[in-house]
Short mmCIF file of C-alpha atoms in Angstrom, two decimals:
data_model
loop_
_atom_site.label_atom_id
_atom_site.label_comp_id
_atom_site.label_asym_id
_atom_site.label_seq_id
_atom_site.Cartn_x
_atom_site.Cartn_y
_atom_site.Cartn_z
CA UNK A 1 96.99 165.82 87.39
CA UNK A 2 94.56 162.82 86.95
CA UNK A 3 92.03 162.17 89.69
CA UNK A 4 93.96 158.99 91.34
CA UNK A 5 96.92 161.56 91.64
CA UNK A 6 94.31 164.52 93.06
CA UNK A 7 92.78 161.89 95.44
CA UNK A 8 96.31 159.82 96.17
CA UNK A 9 96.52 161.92 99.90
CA UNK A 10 93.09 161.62 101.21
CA UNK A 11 90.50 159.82 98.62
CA UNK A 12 86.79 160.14 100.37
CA UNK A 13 85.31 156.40 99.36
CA UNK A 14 82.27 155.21 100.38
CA UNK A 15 81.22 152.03 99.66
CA UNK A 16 77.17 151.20 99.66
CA UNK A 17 74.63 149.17 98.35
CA UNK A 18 73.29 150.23 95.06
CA UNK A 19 70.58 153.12 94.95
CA UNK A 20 68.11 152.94 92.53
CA UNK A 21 68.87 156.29 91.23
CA UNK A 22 72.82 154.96 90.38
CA UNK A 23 71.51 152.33 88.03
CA UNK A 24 72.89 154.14 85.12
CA UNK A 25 75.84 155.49 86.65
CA UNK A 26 76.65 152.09 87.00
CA UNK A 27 75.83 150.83 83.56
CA UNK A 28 77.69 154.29 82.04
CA UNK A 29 81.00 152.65 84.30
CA UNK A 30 80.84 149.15 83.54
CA UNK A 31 79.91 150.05 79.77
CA UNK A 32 83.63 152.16 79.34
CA UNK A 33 85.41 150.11 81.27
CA UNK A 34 84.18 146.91 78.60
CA UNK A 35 83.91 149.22 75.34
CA UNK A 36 87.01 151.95 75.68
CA UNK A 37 89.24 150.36 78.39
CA UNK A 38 89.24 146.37 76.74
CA UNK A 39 88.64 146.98 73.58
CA UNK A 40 85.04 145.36 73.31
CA UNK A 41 82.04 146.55 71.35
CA UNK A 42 78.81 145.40 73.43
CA UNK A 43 75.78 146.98 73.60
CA UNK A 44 72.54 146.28 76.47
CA UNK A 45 71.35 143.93 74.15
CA UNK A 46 74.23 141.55 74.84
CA UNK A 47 74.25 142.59 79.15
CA UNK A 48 70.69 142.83 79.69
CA UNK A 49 71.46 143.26 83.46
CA UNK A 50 72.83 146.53 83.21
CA UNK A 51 69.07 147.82 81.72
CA UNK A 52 68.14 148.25 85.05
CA UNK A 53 70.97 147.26 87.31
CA UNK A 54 68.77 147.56 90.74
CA UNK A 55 66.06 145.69 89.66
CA UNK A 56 68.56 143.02 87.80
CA UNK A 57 70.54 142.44 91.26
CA UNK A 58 68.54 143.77 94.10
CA UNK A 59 64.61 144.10 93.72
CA UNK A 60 64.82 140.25 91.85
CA UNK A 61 65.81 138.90 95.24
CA UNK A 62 68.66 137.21 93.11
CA UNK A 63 71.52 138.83 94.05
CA UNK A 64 73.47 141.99 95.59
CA UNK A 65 75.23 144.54 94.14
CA UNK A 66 77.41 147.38 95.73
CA UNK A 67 78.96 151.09 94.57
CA UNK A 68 82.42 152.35 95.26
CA UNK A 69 82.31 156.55 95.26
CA UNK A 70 85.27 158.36 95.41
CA UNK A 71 83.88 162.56 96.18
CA UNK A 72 80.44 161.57 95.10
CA UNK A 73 81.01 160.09 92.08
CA UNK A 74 80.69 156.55 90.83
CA UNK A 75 84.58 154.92 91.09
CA UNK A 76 83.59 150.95 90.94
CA UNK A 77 80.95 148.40 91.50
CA UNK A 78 80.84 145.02 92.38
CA UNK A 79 77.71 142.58 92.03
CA UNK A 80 76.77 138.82 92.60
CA UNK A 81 73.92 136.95 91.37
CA UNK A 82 72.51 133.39 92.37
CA UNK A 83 73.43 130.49 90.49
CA UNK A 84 71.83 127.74 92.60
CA UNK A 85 71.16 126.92 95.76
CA UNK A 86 74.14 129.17 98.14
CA UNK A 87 75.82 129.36 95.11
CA UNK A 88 76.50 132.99 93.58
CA UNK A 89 78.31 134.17 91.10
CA UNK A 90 80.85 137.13 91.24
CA UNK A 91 79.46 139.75 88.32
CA UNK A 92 80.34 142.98 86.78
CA UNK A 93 83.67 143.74 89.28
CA UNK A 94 84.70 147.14 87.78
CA UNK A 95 86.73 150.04 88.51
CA UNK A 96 87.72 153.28 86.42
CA UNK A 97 90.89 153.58 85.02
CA UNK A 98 91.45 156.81 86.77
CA UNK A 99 90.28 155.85 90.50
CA UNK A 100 92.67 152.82 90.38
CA UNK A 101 95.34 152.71 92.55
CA UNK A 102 92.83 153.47 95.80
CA UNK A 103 92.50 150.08 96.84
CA UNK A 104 88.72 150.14 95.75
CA UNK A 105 89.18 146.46 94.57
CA UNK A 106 90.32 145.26 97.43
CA UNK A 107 87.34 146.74 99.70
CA UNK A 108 84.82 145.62 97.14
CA UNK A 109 86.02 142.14 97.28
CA UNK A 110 86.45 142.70 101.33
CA UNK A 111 82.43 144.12 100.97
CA UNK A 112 81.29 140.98 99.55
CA UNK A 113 83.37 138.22 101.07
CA UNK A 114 81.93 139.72 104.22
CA UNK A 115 78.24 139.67 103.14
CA UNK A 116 79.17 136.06 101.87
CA UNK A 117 80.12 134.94 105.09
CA UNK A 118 76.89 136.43 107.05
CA UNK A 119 74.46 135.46 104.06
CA UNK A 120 75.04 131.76 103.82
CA UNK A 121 76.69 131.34 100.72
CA UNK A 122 78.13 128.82 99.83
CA UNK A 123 80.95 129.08 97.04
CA UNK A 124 81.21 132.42 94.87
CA UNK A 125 82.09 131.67 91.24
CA UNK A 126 84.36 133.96 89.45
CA UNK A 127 84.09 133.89 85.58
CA UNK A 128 87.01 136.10 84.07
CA UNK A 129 87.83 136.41 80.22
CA UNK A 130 91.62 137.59 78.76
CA UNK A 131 90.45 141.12 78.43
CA UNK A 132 91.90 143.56 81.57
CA UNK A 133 94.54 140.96 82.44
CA UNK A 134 95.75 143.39 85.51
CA UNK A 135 92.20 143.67 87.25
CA UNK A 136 91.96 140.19 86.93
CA UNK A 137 95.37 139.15 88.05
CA UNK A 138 94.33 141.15 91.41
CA UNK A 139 91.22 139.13 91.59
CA UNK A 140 92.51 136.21 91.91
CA UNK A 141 94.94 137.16 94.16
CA UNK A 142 92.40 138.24 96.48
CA UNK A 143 90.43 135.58 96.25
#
């Protein structure tokens, strides 16, 4: 049984801004989603956010960035970063194959439409490439 199946009744999810200490949790996600899921072959040197995703997001004052857990373990993220002015950019919107199906996505994208609205921003910007066509079909649908 995979874990969406396991969790299907019940899931625990807890959604919360970015510790410090899940920096590479984070980075280990967004890195297999990109390299095994889509088929790409990037390394840190070509997303030099992820190095230290907290200080990239958070501690730079540039941006926000929020965790999805499903039983204590890192499901999905979601991050924006400034592009000018109010305007922010949607970044690094990722969740694992096998917690899909939880409607992590959705509460992500609720998450940060919400802490658009009470932070002043503007217009989010949404950059999306051909790769995951299915995550990104639901993006724009939400958005």
């Amino acid at each position: 049984m995979d874990v969406a199946a396991a969790h299907a009744v019940h899931p625990v999810i807890e959604l919360r801004v970015l510790d410090p200490a899940e920096s590479t949790a984070v980075r280990d996600l967004i890195l297999h989603v990109l390299n095994h899921e889509y088929g790409m072959a990037l390394t840190l040197d070509e997303l030099p956010d992820l190095a230290d995703v907290h200080r990239s997001y958070i501690t730079s004052g540039m941006g926000q960035f929020w965790v999805a857990r499903v039983d204590g373990q890192v499901a999905g993220c979601i991050g924006v970063l400034l592009l000018s002015g109010a305007d922010y950019e949607v970044r690094r919107m990722y969740v694992r194959a096998d917690y899909r199906g939880l409607g992590i996505a959705q509460r992500l994208l609720a998450l940060l439409t919400a802490w658009s609205a009470t932070s002043g921003v503007r217009c989010l910007y949404l950059e999306t490439n051909t790769a995951g066509r299915r995550p990104r079909r639901q993006q724009r649908e939400q958005a």
